[in-house]
Tab-separated table of C-alpha atoms and ligand atoms in Angstrom:
chain	number	residue	atom	x	y	z
A	1	MET	CA	97.870	98.704	134.723
A	2	ALA	CA	99.109	102.122	133.642
A	3	THR	CA	101.271	103.927	136.182
A	4	SER	CA	99.128	106.455	138.009
A	5	SER	CA	101.922	109.004	138.320
A	6	GLY	CA	104.245	110.596	135.802
A	7	LEU	CA	104.002	113.248	133.106
A	8	LEU	CA	102.005	110.948	130.821
A	9	ALA	CA	100.073	108.898	133.364
A	10	GLY	CA	97.436	106.777	131.657
A	11	ARG	CA	97.951	108.389	128.224
A	12	LEU	CA	97.855	106.099	125.181
A	13	ALA	CA	100.895	107.010	123.053
A	14	LEU	CA	101.740	106.057	119.477
A	15	VAL	CA	105.445	105.948	118.626
A	16	THR	CA	106.451	105.273	115.022
A	17	GLY	CA	109.971	104.044	114.434
A	18	GLY	CA	109.612	102.641	117.948
A	19	GLY	CA	111.655	99.555	117.113
A	20	SER	CA	115.034	101.289	117.188
A	21	GLY	CA	117.129	104.274	118.201
A	22	ILE	CA	115.272	107.451	119.133
A	23	GLY	CA	111.801	105.851	118.865
A	24	ARG	CA	112.804	103.053	121.248
A	25	ALA	CA	114.163	105.563	123.782
A	26	VAL	CA	110.905	107.523	123.503
A	27	CYS	CA	108.952	104.349	124.339
A	28	SER	CA	111.124	103.694	127.358
A	29	ILE	CA	110.841	107.234	128.747
A	30	PHE	CA	107.109	107.488	127.992
A	31	ALA	CA	106.548	104.193	129.855
A	32	ARG	CA	108.545	105.590	132.794
A	33	GLU	CA	106.165	108.568	132.728
A	34	GLY	CA	103.113	106.303	132.904
A	35	ALA	CA	102.072	106.046	129.237
A	36	ILE	CA	100.710	102.971	127.466
A	37	LEU	CA	102.606	102.428	124.230
A	38	ALA	CA	101.509	101.489	120.719
A	39	VAL	CA	104.907	100.810	119.157
A	40	ALA	CA	104.831	100.917	115.344
A	41	ASP	CA	107.713	100.064	113.076
A	42	ARG	CA	108.221	98.406	109.709
A	43	ASN	CA	110.648	96.189	111.621
A	44	LYS	CA	108.167	94.082	113.627
A	45	SER	CA	110.795	92.252	115.656
A	46	GLY	CA	112.392	95.580	116.638
A	47	ALA	CA	108.993	96.824	117.832
A	48	GLU	CA	108.427	93.571	119.738
A	49	GLN	CA	111.827	93.848	121.415
A	50	THR	CA	110.964	97.391	122.484
A	51	VAL	CA	107.672	96.224	123.989
A	52	SER	CA	109.305	93.375	125.883
A	53	SER	CA	111.925	95.765	127.286
A	54	LEU	CA	109.230	97.939	128.901
A	55	PRO	CA	107.918	97.465	132.434
A	56	ASP	CA	104.406	95.934	132.458
A	57	SER	CA	105.022	94.892	128.857
A	58	SER	CA	101.631	93.184	128.497
A	59	GLN	CA	99.849	96.545	128.393
A	60	HIS	CA	101.926	97.761	125.431
A	61	THR	CA	101.564	96.526	121.831
A	62	ALA	CA	103.878	96.194	118.819
A	63	TYR	CA	102.503	96.901	115.334
A	64	GLU	CA	104.139	96.228	111.975
A	65	THR	CA	103.510	99.314	109.850
A	66	ASN	CA	105.050	101.024	106.851
A	67	VAL	CA	104.402	104.728	107.464
A	68	ALA	CA	104.707	105.451	103.744
A	69	SER	CA	101.564	103.395	103.025
A	70	ALA	CA	98.181	105.093	103.522
A	71	THR	CA	96.506	101.687	103.805
A	72	GLU	CA	98.885	100.479	106.521
A	73	VAL	CA	98.700	103.717	108.509
A	74	SER	CA	94.917	103.642	108.403
A	75	LYS	CA	94.917	99.976	109.521
A	76	LEU	CA	97.326	100.855	112.356
A	77	LEU	CA	94.908	103.437	113.774
A	78	GLN	CA	91.974	101.031	113.391
A	79	ASP	CA	93.882	98.231	115.135
A	80	ILE	CA	94.853	100.503	118.049
A	81	GLU	CA	91.287	101.772	118.383
A	82	SER	CA	89.822	98.284	118.417
A	83	LYS	CA	92.352	96.986	120.958
A	84	TYR	CA	92.343	99.920	123.396
A	85	LYS	CA	88.801	101.275	122.774
A	86	GLN	CA	90.379	104.700	122.446
A	87	VAL	CA	92.810	106.454	120.132
A	88	PRO	CA	96.265	107.800	121.037
A	89	SER	CA	96.199	111.246	122.611
A	90	VAL	CA	99.953	111.694	122.221
A	91	ALA	CA	102.327	110.581	119.501
A	92	VAL	CA	105.935	110.785	118.418
A	93	HIS	CA	106.568	110.206	114.739
A	94	ALA	CA	110.186	109.033	114.646
A	95	ALA	CA	110.172	106.598	111.694
A	96	GLY	CA	112.670	107.765	109.121
A	97	ILE	CA	115.434	106.692	106.752
A	98	ASN	CA	118.441	108.112	104.967
A	99	LYS	CA	119.902	106.980	101.634
A	100	ASP	CA	122.780	109.347	101.044
A	101	ASN	CA	124.475	110.305	97.807
A	102	PHE	CA	125.897	113.431	96.261
A	103	LEU	CA	123.425	115.418	94.198
A	104	LEU	CA	125.236	114.735	90.922
A	105	LYS	CA	124.862	110.988	91.530
A	106	LEU	CA	121.460	110.881	93.258
A	107	ASP	CA	118.936	108.839	91.276
A	108	GLU	CA	115.213	109.475	91.162
A	109	GLN	CA	114.234	106.293	93.005
A	110	THR	CA	116.524	107.071	95.943
A	111	PHE	CA	115.128	110.587	96.152
A	112	ASP	CA	111.555	109.247	96.085
A	113	ASP	CA	112.248	106.528	98.683
A	114	VAL	CA	113.479	109.027	101.263
A	115	VAL	CA	110.771	111.612	100.600
A	116	ASN	CA	108.092	108.917	100.717
A	117	VAL	CA	109.097	107.648	104.140
A	118	ASN	CA	110.194	110.899	105.790
A	119	LEU	CA	107.782	113.462	104.362
A	120	LYS	CA	104.796	111.564	102.976
A	121	GLY	CA	104.959	109.296	106.040
A	122	THR	CA	104.714	112.380	108.258
A	123	PHE	CA	101.644	113.552	106.339
A	124	LEU	CA	99.952	110.140	106.513
A	125	VAL	CA	100.636	109.554	110.219
A	126	ASN	CA	99.691	113.098	111.295
A	127	GLN	CA	96.526	113.130	109.195
A	128	ALA	CA	95.305	109.712	110.362
A	129	LEU	CA	96.059	110.589	113.988
A	130	ALA	CA	94.467	114.016	113.802
A	131	ARG	CA	91.320	112.597	112.203
A	132	ALA	CA	91.089	109.984	114.965
A	133	MET	CA	91.722	112.575	117.703
A	134	VAL	CA	89.048	114.900	116.294
A	135	LYS	CA	86.535	112.048	115.957
A	136	TRP	CA	87.151	110.991	119.574
A	137	GLN	CA	87.259	114.589	120.807
A	138	VAL	CA	90.628	113.952	122.444
A	139	GLN	CA	91.614	116.646	124.927
A	140	ASP	CA	95.251	117.783	125.176
A	141	GLY	CA	96.282	116.018	121.970
A	142	SER	CA	99.990	116.334	121.186
A	143	ILE	CA	101.947	115.184	118.144
A	144	VAL	CA	105.745	115.440	118.049
A	145	ASN	CA	107.433	115.090	114.668
A	146	ILE	CA	111.119	114.340	114.295
A	147	SER	CA	112.921	116.350	111.633
A	148	SER	CA	116.682	116.978	111.696
A	149	ILE	CA	119.273	119.720	111.913
A	150	VAL	CA	119.912	118.750	108.281
A	151	GLY	CA	116.411	119.967	107.362
A	152	LYS	CA	117.434	123.435	108.515
A	153	ASN	CA	121.051	123.617	107.355
A	154	GLY	CA	121.446	121.061	104.553
A	155	ASN	CA	124.364	118.623	104.505
A	156	LEU	CA	126.762	117.180	101.964
A	157	GLY	CA	125.363	114.022	100.364
A	158	GLN	CA	121.905	114.471	101.875
A	159	ALA	CA	119.864	116.517	99.379
A	160	ASN	CA	116.993	114.006	99.538
A	161	TYR	CA	117.095	113.730	103.340
A	162	ALA	CA	117.454	117.514	103.815
A	163	ALA	CA	114.520	118.216	101.489
A	164	SER	CA	112.326	115.650	103.259
A	165	LYS	CA	113.207	116.965	106.722
A	166	ALA	CA	112.744	120.623	105.691
A	167	GLY	CA	109.307	119.538	104.484
A	168	VAL	CA	108.542	118.102	107.922
A	169	ILE	CA	109.192	121.536	109.477
A	170	GLY	CA	106.807	123.357	107.118
A	171	PHE	CA	104.257	120.585	107.468
A	172	THR	CA	104.375	120.777	111.284
A	173	LYS	CA	103.930	124.562	111.371
A	174	THR	CA	100.849	124.258	109.145
A	175	ALA	CA	99.365	121.328	111.057
A	176	ALA	CA	99.819	123.290	114.304
A	177	LYS	CA	97.849	126.221	112.886
A	178	GLU	CA	95.042	124.024	111.531
A	179	LEU	CA	94.695	121.705	114.518
A	180	ALA	CA	94.917	124.228	117.368
A	181	ARG	CA	91.150	124.746	117.268
A	182	TYR	CA	90.748	121.031	118.056
A	183	LYS	CA	93.121	121.330	121.048
A	184	ILE	CA	95.783	119.320	119.267
A	185	ARG	CA	99.350	120.667	119.507
A	186	VAL	CA	101.959	119.756	116.897
A	187	ASN	CA	105.677	120.419	117.371
A	188	VAL	CA	108.876	119.326	115.696
A	189	ILE	CA	112.272	118.415	117.113
A	190	LEU	CA	115.480	118.856	115.121
A	191	PRO	CA	118.008	116.395	116.550
A	192	GLY	CA	121.683	116.970	115.848
A	193	PHE	CA	124.102	114.017	115.714
A	194	ILE	CA	122.650	111.225	117.860
A	195	GLU	CA	124.059	107.779	118.717
A	196	THR	CA	121.661	105.328	117.013
A	197	PRO	CA	121.872	102.587	114.372
A	198	MET	CA	121.295	105.345	111.767
A	199	THR	CA	124.636	106.988	112.594
A	200	ALA	CA	126.489	103.795	113.572
A	201	GLY	CA	127.830	103.376	110.038
A	202	VAL	CA	129.387	106.839	109.837
A	203	PRO	CA	133.173	106.363	109.524
A	204	GLU	CA	135.185	107.077	112.678
A	205	ASN	CA	137.068	110.025	111.159
A	206	VAL	CA	133.843	111.690	109.973
A	207	THR	CA	132.247	111.156	113.399
A	208	GLN	CA	135.266	112.790	115.028
A	209	MET	CA	135.087	115.711	112.591
A	210	ILE	CA	131.426	116.311	113.476
A	211	VAL	CA	131.994	115.898	117.214
A	212	ASP	CA	134.753	118.521	116.991
A	213	MET	CA	132.153	120.975	115.607
A	214	ILE	CA	129.666	120.305	118.448
A	215	PRO	CA	130.067	122.851	121.264
A	216	LEU	CA	129.219	120.159	123.860
A	217	ARG	CA	131.932	117.972	122.207
A	218	ARG	CA	129.948	114.730	122.055
A	219	MET	CA	127.131	113.000	120.202
A	220	GLY	CA	123.685	113.135	121.773
A	221	THR	CA	121.935	110.111	123.209
A	222	PRO	CA	118.478	108.941	122.062
A	223	GLU	CA	117.289	109.541	125.641
A	224	GLU	CA	118.192	113.238	125.358
A	225	ILE	CA	115.770	113.509	122.422
A	226	ALA	CA	113.159	111.382	124.196
A	227	GLU	CA	113.138	113.626	127.297
A	228	VAL	CA	112.185	116.608	125.125
A	229	CYS	CA	109.496	114.486	123.429
A	230	ALA	CA	108.045	113.674	126.863
A	231	PHE	CA	107.890	117.365	127.752
A	232	LEU	CA	106.249	118.248	124.418
A	233	ALA	CA	103.775	115.372	124.687
A	234	SER	CA	102.757	116.306	128.214
A	235	THR	CA	100.591	119.168	129.424
A	236	ARG	CA	103.735	120.787	130.889
A	237	SER	CA	104.096	122.278	127.379
A	238	SER	CA	100.423	123.230	127.054
A	239	TYR	CA	101.142	126.629	125.434
A	240	ILE	CA	103.723	125.335	122.925
A	241	THR	CA	102.549	124.535	119.410
A	242	GLY	CA	104.158	124.939	115.983
A	243	ALA	CA	107.553	125.129	117.697
A	244	VAL	CA	110.779	123.975	116.068
A	245	ILE	CA	113.118	122.763	118.786
A	246	ASP	CA	116.861	122.179	118.317
A	247	VAL	CA	118.345	119.373	120.410
A	248	ASN	CA	121.866	119.300	119.079
A	249	GLY	CA	124.511	120.115	121.710
A	250	GLY	CA	124.857	123.591	120.222
A	251	LEU	CA	125.815	122.338	116.722
A	252	ASN	CA	125.044	124.859	114.001
A	253	PHE	CA	127.091	123.815	110.992
B	1	NAP	P1	116.947	104.219	113.470
B	1	NAP	O1	117.642	103.681	114.661
B	1	NAP	O2	117.290	103.699	112.118
B	1	NAP	O3	115.370	104.072	113.739
B	1	NAP	C1	114.421	104.359	112.760
B	1	NAP	C2	113.353	103.287	112.820
B	1	NAP	O4	112.331	103.642	111.858
B	1	NAP	C3	113.881	101.904	112.412
B	1	NAP	O5	113.369	100.888	113.242
B	1	NAP	C4	113.362	101.787	110.991
B	1	NAP	O6	113.200	100.463	110.537
B	1	NAP	C5	112.027	102.481	111.119
B	1	NAP	N1	111.479	102.815	109.815
B	1	NAP	C6	112.165	103.177	108.699
B	1	NAP	N2	111.320	103.336	107.675
B	1	NAP	C7	110.086	103.048	108.142
B	1	NAP	C8	108.803	103.005	107.545
B	1	NAP	N3	108.632	103.274	106.240
B	1	NAP	N4	107.739	102.693	108.314
B	1	NAP	C9	107.909	102.398	109.624
B	1	NAP	N5	109.094	102.390	110.236
B	1	NAP	C10	110.178	102.716	109.501
B	1	NAP	O7	117.162	105.795	113.368
B	1	NAP	P2	117.094	106.960	114.470
B	1	NAP	O8	118.408	107.608	114.449
B	1	NAP	O9	116.497	106.467	115.716
B	1	NAP	O10	116.097	107.952	113.717
B	1	NAP	C11	114.807	108.279	114.227
B	1	NAP	C12	114.379	109.600	113.585
B	1	NAP	O11	115.297	110.616	113.982
B	1	NAP	C13	114.427	109.569	112.054
B	1	NAP	O12	113.337	110.309	111.554
B	1	NAP	C14	115.732	110.285	111.739
B	1	NAP	O13	115.699	110.859	110.452
B	1	NAP	C15	115.773	111.292	112.845
B	1	NAP	N6	117.083	111.851	113.126
B	1	NAP	C16	118.110	111.057	113.565
B	1	NAP	C17	119.343	111.626	113.833
B	1	NAP	C18	120.512	110.835	114.315
B	1	NAP	O14	121.619	111.425	114.425
B	1	NAP	N7	120.365	109.561	114.636
B	1	NAP	C19	119.524	113.002	113.637
B	1	NAP	C20	118.463	113.782	113.196
B	1	NAP	C21	117.253	113.180	112.952
B	1	NAP	P3	114.415	99.801	109.695
B	1	NAP	O15	115.486	99.508	110.693
B	1	NAP	O16	113.797	98.606	109.077
B	1	NAP	O17	114.838	100.844	108.675
């Protein structure tokens, strides 16, 4: 049974990228706040591990989905609807990748791969969700997209990633304007430098260099992003839509 108390009591929540890092922390904190989780990831075993780590794990479900595929995203929403007899009323779209290289060396395929997952995936997930929410006349719908500080400031070796994440910001602002009339809010978080598998491969000296630039002098934790997601997903933020929220320890490189 869903927890009857908490910011998200009884809400069905979709979390993409829920099999790792920030997405997994979102699942954990949303479950603490009483939500029922549909955990989607292209890494099925990661999504399954997330589900089994949650209290009352039998009420949550893992889905294998590639967010860059319209067919798979559409099937995901259908599968959730047929299992839960409702559609998600809150969602965090955290699935994302980076494939870094300097601009002079960046090949077309690598550019396309990152844009397809990070930007086209955002379009596909938001559109499918919004259509489902409108069809079901969901009240208090909330979608939280995850961009990056790099989408605002750019970063060496990340032209593809920066372009995709800047796109997520513009996309979110537009979606917020279009979907407000349906009582669906859409916001975007720009994490700074967060301890997850995505940043685990950054060399020690580079990590130290970045940490030295962060006013709070440390990397962020996935939970610190997830807490803001919980606020944005919940009705506590009922007058916030189209907002771009930095969660970066004060970093502004
Ligand atoms: P992560 O630990 O690598 O988690 C991302 C998850 O998304 C992984 O399970 C990954 O699966 C999955 N995924 C990748 N492509 C997918 C696809 N096409 N369809 C479905 N799932 C897919 O990374 P993270 O750090 O938690 O990142 C989460 C989000 O935060 C990303 O959008 C990232 O760009 C953003 N972000 C992270 C940081 C940071 O410092 N960590 C900073 C700013 C923004 P695989 O393991 O198979 O790839």
